[in-house]
Coordinates of C-alpha atoms and ligand atoms in Angstrom, one line a residue:
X1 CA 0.0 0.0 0.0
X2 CA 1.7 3.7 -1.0
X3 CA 1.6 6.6 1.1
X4 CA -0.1 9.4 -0.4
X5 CA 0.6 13.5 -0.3
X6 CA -2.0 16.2 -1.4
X7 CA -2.8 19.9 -0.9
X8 CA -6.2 19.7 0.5
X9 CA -7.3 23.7 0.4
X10 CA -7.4 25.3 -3.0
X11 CA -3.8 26.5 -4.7
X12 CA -3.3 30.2 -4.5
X13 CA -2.7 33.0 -1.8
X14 CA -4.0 32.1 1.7
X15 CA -3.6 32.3 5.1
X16 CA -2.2 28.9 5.4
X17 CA -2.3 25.5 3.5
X18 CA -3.4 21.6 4.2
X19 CA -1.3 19.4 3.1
X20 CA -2.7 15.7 3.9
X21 CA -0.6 12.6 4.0
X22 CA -1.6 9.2 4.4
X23 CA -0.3 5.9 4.4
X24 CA 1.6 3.8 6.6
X25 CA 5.2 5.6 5.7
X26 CA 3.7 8.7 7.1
X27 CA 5.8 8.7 10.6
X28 CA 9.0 7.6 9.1
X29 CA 8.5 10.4 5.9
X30 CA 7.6 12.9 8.7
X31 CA 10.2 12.1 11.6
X32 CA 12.6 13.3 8.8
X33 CA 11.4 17.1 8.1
X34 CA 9.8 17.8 10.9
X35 CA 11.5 19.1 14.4
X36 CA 9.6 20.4 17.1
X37 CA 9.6 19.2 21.0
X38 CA 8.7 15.8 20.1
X39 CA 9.5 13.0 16.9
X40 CA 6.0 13.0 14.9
X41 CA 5.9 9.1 15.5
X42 CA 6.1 9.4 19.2
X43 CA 3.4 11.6 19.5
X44 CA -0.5 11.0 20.7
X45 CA -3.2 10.6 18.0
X46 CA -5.3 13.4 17.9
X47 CA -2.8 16.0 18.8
X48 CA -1.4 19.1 17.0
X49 CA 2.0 20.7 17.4
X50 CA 4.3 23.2 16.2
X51 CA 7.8 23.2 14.8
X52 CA 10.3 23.4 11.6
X53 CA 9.9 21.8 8.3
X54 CA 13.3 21.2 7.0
X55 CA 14.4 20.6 3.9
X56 CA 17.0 17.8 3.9
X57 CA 18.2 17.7 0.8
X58 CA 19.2 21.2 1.0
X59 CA 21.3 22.1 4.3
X60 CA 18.3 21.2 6.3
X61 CA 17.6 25.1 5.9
X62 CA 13.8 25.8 7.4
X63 CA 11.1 25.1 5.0
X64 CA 8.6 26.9 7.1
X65 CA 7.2 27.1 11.0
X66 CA 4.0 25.1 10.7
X67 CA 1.2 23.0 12.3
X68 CA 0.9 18.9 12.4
X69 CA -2.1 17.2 13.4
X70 CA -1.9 13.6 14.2
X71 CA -4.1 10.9 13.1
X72 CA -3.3 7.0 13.9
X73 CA -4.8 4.6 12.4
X74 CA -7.5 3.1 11.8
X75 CA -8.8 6.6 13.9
X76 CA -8.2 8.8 10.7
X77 CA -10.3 10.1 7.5
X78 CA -8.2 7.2 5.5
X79 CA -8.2 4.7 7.9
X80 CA -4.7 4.6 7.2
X81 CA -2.1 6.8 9.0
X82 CA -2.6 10.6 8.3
X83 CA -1.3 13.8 9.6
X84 CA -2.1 17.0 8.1
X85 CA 0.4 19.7 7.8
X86 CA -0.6 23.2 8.2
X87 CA 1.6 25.3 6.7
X88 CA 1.2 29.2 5.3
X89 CA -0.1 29.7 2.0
X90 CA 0.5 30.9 -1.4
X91 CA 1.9 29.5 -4.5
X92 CA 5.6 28.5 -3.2
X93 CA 5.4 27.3 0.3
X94 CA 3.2 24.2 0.0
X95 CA 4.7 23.2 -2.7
X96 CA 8.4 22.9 -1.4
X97 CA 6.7 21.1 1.1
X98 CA 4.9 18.7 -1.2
X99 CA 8.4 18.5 -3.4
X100 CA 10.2 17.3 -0.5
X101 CA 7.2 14.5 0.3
X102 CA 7.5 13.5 -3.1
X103 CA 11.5 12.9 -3.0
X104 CA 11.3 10.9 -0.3
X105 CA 9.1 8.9 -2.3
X106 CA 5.6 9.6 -1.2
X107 CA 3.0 9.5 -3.8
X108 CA 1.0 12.1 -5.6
X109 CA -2.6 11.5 -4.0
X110 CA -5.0 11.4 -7.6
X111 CA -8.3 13.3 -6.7
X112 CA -10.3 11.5 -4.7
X113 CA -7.8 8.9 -3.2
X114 CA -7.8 9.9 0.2
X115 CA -11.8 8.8 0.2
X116 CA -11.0 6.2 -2.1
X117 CA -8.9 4.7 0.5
X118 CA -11.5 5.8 3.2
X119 CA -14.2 3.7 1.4
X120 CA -11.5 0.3 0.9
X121 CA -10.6 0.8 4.8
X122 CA -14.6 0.2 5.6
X123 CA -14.4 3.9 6.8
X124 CA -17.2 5.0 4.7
X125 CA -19.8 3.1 2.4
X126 CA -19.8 4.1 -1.4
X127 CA -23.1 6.4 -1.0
X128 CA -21.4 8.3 2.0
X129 CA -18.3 9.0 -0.2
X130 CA -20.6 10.4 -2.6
X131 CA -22.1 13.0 -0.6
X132 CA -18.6 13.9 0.4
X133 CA -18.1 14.5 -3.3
X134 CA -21.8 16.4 -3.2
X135 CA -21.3 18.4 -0.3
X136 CA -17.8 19.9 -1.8
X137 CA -19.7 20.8 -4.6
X138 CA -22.5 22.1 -3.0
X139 CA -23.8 25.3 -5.2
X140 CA -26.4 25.9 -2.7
X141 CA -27.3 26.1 1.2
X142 CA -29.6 23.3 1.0
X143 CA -28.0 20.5 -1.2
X144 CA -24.7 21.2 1.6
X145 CA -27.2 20.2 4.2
X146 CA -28.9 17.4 2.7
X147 CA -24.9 16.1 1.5
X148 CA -24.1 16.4 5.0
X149 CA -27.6 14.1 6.5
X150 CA -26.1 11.5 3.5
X151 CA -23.3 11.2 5.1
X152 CA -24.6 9.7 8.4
X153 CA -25.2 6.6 6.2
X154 CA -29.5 6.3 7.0
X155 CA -29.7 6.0 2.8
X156 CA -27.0 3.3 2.9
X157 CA -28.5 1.3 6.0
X158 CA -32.0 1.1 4.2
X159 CA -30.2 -0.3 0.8
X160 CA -28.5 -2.2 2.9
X161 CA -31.3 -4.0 5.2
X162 CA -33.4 -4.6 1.7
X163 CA -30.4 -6.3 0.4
X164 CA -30.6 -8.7 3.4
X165 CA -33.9 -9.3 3.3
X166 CA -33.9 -10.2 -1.0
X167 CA -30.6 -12.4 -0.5
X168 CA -32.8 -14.3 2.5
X169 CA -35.7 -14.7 0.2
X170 CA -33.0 -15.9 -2.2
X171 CA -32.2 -19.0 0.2
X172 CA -35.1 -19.9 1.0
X173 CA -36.2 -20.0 -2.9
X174 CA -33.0 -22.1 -3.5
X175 CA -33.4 -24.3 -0.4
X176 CA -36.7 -25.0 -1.7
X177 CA -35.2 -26.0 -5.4
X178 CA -34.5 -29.3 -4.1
X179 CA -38.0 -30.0 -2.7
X180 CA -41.1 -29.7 -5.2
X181 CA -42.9 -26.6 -5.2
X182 CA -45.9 -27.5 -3.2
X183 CA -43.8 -27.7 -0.3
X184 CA -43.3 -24.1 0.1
X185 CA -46.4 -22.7 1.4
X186 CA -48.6 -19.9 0.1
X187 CA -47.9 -17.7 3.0
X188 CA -44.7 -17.8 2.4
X189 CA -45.1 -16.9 -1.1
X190 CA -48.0 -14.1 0.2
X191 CA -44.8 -12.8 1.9
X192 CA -42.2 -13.1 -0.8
X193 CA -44.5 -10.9 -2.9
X194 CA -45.1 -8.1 -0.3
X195 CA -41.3 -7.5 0.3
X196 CA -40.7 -7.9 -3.4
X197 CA -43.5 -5.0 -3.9
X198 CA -42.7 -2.9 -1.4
X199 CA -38.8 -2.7 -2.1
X200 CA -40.1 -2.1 -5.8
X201 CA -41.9 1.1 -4.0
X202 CA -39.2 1.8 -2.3
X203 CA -36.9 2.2 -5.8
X204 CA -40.0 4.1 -7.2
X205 CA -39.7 6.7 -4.7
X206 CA -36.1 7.1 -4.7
X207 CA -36.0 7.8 -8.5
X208 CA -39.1 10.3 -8.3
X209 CA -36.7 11.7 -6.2
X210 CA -33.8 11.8 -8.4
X211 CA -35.0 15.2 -10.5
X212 CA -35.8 16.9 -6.8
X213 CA -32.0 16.2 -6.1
X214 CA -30.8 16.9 -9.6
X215 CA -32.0 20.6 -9.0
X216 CA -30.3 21.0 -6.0
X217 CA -27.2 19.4 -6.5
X218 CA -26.9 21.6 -10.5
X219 CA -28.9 24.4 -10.1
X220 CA -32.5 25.6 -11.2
X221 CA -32.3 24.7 -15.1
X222 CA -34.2 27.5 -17.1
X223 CA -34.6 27.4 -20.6
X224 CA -35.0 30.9 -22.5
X225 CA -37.0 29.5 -25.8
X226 CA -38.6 31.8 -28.4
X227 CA -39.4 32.8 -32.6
X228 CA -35.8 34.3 -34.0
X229 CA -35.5 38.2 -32.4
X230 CA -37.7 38.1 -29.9
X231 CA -35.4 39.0 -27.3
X232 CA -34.0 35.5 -25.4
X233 CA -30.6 36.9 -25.8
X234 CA -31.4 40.2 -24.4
X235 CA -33.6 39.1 -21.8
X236 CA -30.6 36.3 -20.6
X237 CA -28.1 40.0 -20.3
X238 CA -30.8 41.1 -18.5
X239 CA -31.3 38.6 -16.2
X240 CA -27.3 38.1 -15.7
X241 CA -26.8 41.9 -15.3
X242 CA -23.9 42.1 -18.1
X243 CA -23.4 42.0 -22.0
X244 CA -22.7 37.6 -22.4
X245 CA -24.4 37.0 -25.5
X246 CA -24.7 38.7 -28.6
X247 CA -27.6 41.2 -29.4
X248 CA -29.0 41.9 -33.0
X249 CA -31.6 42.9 -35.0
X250 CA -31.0 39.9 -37.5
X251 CA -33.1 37.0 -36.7
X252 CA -30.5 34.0 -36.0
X253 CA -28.2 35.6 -34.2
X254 CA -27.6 32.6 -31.6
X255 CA -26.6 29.7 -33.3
X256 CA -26.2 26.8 -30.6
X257 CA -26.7 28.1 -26.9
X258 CA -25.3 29.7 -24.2
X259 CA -25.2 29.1 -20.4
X260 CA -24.1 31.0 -17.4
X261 CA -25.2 31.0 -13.8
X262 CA -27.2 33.2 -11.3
X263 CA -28.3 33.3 -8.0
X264 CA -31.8 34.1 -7.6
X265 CA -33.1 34.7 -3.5
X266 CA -29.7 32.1 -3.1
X267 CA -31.1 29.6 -5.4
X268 CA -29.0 28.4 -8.1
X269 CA -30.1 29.1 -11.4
X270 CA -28.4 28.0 -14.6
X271 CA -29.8 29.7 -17.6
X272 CA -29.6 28.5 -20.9
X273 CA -29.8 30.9 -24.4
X274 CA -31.1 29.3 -27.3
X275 CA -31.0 29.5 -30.8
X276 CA -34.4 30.6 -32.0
X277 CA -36.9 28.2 -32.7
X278 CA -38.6 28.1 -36.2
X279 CA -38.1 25.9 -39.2
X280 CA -35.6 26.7 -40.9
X281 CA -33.6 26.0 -44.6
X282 CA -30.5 26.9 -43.0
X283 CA -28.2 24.3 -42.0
X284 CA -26.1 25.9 -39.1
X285 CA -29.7 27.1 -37.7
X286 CA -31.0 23.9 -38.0
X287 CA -28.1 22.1 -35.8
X288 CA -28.8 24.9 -33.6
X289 CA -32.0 24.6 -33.2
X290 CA -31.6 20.7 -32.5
X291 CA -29.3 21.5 -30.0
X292 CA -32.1 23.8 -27.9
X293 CA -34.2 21.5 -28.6
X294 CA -32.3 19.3 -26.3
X295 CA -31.0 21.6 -23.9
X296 CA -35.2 22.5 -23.3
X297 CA -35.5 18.9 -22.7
X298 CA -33.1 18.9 -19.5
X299 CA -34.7 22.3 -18.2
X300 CA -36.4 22.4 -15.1
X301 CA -38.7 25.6 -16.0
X302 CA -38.8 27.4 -19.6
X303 CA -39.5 31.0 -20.4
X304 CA -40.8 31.4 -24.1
X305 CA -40.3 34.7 -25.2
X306 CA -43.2 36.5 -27.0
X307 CA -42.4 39.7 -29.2
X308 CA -45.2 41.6 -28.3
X309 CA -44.8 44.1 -31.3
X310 CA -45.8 40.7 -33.4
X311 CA -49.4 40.3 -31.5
X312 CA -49.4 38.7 -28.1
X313 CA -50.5 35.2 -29.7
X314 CA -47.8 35.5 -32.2
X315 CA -46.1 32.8 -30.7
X316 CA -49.4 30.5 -29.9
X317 CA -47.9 28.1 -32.4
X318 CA -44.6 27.5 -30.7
X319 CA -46.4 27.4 -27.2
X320 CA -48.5 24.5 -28.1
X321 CA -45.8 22.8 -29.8
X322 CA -43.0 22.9 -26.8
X323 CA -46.0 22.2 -24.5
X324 CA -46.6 19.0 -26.4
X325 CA -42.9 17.8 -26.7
X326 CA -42.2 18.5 -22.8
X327 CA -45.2 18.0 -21.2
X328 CA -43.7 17.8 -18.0
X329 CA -41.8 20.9 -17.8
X330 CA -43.5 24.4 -16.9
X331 CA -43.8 27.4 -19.1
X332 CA -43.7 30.8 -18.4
X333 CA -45.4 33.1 -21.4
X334 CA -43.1 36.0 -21.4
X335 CA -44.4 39.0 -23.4
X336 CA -41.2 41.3 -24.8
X337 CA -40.8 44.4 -25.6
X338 CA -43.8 46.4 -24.1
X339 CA -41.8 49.4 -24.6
X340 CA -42.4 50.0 -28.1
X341 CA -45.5 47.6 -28.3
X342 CA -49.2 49.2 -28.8
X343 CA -51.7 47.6 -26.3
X344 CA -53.7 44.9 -27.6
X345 CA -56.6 44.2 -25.6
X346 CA -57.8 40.6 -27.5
X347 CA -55.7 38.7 -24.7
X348 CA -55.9 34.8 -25.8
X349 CA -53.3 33.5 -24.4
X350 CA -54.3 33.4 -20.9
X351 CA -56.0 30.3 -21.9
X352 CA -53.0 28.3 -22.2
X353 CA -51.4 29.9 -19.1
X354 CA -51.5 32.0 -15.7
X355 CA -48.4 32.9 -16.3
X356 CA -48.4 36.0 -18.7
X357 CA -45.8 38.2 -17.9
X358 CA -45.3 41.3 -19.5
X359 CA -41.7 42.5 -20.0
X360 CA -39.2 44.6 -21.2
X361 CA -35.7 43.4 -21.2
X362 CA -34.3 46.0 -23.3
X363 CA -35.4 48.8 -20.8
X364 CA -35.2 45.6 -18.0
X365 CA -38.6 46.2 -17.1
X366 CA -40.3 43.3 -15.5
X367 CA -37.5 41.7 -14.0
X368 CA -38.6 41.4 -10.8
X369 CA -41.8 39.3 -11.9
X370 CA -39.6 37.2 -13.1
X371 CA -37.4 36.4 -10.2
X372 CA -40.7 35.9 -8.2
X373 CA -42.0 33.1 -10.9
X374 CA -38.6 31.4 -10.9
X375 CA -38.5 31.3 -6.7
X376 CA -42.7 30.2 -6.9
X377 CA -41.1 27.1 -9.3
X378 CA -38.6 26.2 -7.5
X379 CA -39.8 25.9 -4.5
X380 CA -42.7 23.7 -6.5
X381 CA -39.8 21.2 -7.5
X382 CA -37.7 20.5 -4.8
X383 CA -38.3 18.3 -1.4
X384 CA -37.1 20.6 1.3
X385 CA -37.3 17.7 4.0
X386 CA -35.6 14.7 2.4
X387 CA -32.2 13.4 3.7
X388 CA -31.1 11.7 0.6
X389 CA -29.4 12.7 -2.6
X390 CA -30.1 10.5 -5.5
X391 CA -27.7 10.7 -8.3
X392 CA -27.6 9.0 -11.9
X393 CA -25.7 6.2 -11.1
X394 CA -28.0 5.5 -8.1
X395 CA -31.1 5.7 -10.4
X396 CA -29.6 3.5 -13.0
X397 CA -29.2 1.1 -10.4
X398 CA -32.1 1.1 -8.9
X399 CA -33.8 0.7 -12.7
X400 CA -32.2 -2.0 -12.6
X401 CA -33.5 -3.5 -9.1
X402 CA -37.2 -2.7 -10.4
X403 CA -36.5 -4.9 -13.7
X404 CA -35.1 -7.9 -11.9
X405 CA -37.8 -7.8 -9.2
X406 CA -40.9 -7.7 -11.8
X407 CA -39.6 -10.5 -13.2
X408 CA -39.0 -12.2 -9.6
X409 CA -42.6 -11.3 -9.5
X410 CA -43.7 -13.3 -12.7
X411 CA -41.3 -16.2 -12.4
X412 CA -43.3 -16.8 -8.6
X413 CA -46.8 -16.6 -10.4
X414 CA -45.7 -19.6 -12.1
X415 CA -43.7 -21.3 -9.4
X416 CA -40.4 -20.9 -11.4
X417 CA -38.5 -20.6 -8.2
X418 CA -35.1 -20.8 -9.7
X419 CA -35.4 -17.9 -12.2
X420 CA -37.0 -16.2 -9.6
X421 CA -33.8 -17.0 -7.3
X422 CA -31.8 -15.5 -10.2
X423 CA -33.6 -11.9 -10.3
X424 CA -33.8 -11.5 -6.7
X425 CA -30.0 -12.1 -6.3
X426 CA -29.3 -9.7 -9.4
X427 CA -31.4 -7.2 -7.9
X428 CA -29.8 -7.2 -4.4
X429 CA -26.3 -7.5 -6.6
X430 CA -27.3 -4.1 -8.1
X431 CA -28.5 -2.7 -4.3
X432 CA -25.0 -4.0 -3.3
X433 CA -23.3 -1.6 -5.9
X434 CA -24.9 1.2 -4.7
X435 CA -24.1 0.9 -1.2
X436 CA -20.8 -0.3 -2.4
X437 CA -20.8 -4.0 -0.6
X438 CA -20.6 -5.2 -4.0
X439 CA -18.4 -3.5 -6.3
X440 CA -15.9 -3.2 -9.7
X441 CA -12.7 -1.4 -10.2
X442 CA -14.4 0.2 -12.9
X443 CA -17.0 2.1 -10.8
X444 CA -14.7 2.9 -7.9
X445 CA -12.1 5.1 -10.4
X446 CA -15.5 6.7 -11.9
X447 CA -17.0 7.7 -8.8
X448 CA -13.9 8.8 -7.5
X449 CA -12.0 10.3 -10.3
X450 CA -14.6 13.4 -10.4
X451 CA -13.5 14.4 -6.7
X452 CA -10.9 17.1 -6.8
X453 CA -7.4 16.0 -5.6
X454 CA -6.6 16.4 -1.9
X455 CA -10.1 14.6 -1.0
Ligands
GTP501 N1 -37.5 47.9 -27.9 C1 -37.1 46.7 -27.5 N2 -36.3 46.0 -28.3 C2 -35.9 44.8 -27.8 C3 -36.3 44.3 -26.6 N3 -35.7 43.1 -26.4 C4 -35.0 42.8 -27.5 N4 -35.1 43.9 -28.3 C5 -34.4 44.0 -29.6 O1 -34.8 42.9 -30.4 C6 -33.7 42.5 -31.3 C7 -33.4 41.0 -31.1 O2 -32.9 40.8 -29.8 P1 -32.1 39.5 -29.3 O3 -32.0 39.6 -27.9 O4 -30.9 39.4 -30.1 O5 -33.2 38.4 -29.8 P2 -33.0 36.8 -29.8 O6 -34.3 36.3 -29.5 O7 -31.8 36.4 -28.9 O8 -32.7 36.6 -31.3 P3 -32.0 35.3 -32.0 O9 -30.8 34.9 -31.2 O10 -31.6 35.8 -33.4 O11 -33.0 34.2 -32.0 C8 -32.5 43.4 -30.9 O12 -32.5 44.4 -31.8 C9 -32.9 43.9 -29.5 O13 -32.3 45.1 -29.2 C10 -37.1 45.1 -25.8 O14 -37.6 44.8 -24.7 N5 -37.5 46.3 -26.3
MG502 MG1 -30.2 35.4 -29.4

């Protein structure tokens, strides 16, 4: 096993550095640079202390005065050995500090080995080391709260106890294989199927879940749609408070789309410019329009952009059309440009929607309607209470779980105990590779290789 160095604050100008180490060479690597009152390996676990880092390959001339905390294992974030260095910051410090762990043969930690080797020491399950991953990337106040509930392991333990129960269905299925079937008896059976539906619930559930958590693990998506010049890419300056896409009078001015971020009341918003949406002979306009075709698909809310000038039901067409394709997704009717339009009092679109806003985001007039519709939706789409994050890999996964069970279910309706053996023990495989009790190489570096290095 290798003994592993990384900055663990972010690289720049700061009051001091991290730099974590871990592995069982730690003491020996340490004993050499560090001189205080006491050797690093003769000190108490849990303890922090002060001295030199010297540089022995150079005079042993002082590195830096800096901090150690000690960790022993297994009582450490790794399991393994750790201390921490605490060092000042800035670009040069740190990293003669990390240059001389490296010389004396101490690894490079690649991101996310530190939890890595959490997770292999039985320190943390797979779903926990996720939310560690979730809560550093938090964008918002409440996906860091729900990352840190995840990481008491409640999600795991539920996996976990339904995995239990489906392998002990499993042996009683297969100790019955050697018996005929009308020795296991109907009650049994009566309770095979309850379990088996209920834990199907149970993944239902979860994966309604999974858009809830999307949006607060990415952002509020929002989707600016609209007919060529109607003013998405002025209304998305608007909204961000600075010139980021480009403004014209020619219909077609954005080709593919643009995205940037707000905050709106401290939610996360990522909004998304699109190429106008019409048919179109043009080729480049056609890609485009393709392209917001499918970032509309992934948005959580869409404003369509109506140029007033044109007739409020000018874009009546293109309303019915979008709400067709993404039935699921709410849209917002916003009416542009009422500061050169002419009042129009035959108002027909207020039967497709309540939500008729009447803007200007040339002269940003309306804004603030805006921001209250967005907060109104938002609040409509996530589930303030819940103390799991889902994420793709758990959904796909627990697709998975819902398969093999249904056809557990149907190879029981026909007493076909040993295919229904086979599902149920695939399904609690796939449970186990959430949870991470069962696992590959393969999804270990994936999940881990999207942390950032020093975690
Ligand atoms: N008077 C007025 N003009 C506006 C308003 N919003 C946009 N415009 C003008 O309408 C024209 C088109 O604006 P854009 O923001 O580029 O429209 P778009 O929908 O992004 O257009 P494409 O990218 O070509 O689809 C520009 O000349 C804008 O200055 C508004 O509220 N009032
Ligand atoms: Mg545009």
């Amino acid at each position: 096993m290798k003994t592993i160095a990384a900055l663990a604050t972010p690289p720049g100008v700061s009051g001091i550095a991290v730099i974590r180490v871990s592995g069982p060479e730690v003491f020996s690597a340490i004993d050499k640079i560090f001189q205080g009152k006491q050797k690093p390996s003769e000190m108490k676990s849990h303890t922090i202390h002060y001295g030199d880092i010297i540089d022995i390959y150079n005079n042993n001339i002082i590195v830096d005065k800096a901090i150690i905390s000690i960790f022993k294992a297994p009582n450490s974030f790794t399991g393994d050995d750790v201390i921490e260095i605490s060092c000042h910051g800035g670009k040069i410090t740190p990293s003669l500090i990390l240059d001389l762990l490296y010389k004396m043969g101490i690894s490079p930690a690649e991101p996310g080995e530190f939890t890595k080797m959490a997770f292999l020491n039985g320190k943390m399950d797979l779903v926990q080391a996720e939310a560690v991953a979730d809560l550093i990337h938090s964008i918002s106040v409440n996906s860091s709260q729900t990352a840190a509930r995840q990481l008491n392991g409640n999600f795991s333990k539920s996996i976990s106890d339904l995995r239990q129960q489906l392998i002990k269905i499993c042996s009683l299925l297969e100790i019955d294989l050697d018996f005929i079937n009308d020795d296991v008896e109907f009650s049994d059976y009566d309770r095979m199927n309850a379990l088996i539906n209920d834990t199907i619930l149970f993944c239902e559930n979860l994966i309604n879940q999974y858009k809830a958590d999307n949006i607060l693990r990415s952002g509020f998506h929002i989707a600016i749609i609209g007919y060529p010049n109607s003013g998405k890419s002025s209304l998305f300056n608007a909204l961000l408070n600075k010139n980021r896409a480009i403004v014209s009078n020619i219909p077609g001015t954005t080709r593919d789309y643009i995205e940037d971020y707000i905050y709106v009341n401290n939610i996360p918003v990522k909004l998304i410019d699109t190429a106008g949406l019409r048919d179109t002979i043009d080729i480049i306009e056609l890609d485009g329009i393709k392209l917001a075709e499918n970032m509309v698909s992934q948005a959580d809310l869409i404003l369509l952009i109506n140029d007033l000038t044109l007739g409020e039901n000018h874009s009546n067409k293109l309303f019915e059309y979008i709400s067709n394709k993404f039935k699921e997704i709410p849209i917002v009717i916003l009416q542009n440009k009422i500061d050169i339009a002419t009042t129009n009092d035959n108002n027909d679109l207020e039967q497709y929607t309540d939500n008729n806003i009447y803007i200007s985001a040339k002269k940003s007039i309306g804004l603030h309607d805006i921001s209250n519709i967005i907060v109104k939706y938002y609040n409509l789409s996530i589930n303030p209470s819940q103390n799991i994050l889902v994420n793709e890999r758990h959904k796909a996964l627990l697709i998975n779980v819902i398969e093999e069970l249904s056809l557990a279910k149907n190879a029981l309706k026909t007493h076909s105990n040993e295919l229904a053996a086979i599902n149920i023990r695939n399904a609690a495989n796939y449970f186990g590779e959430i949870s991470g009790e069962s696992f590959n190489n393969d999804v270990l570096n994936s999940i881990f290789s999207k942390f950032c290095i020093g975690k």
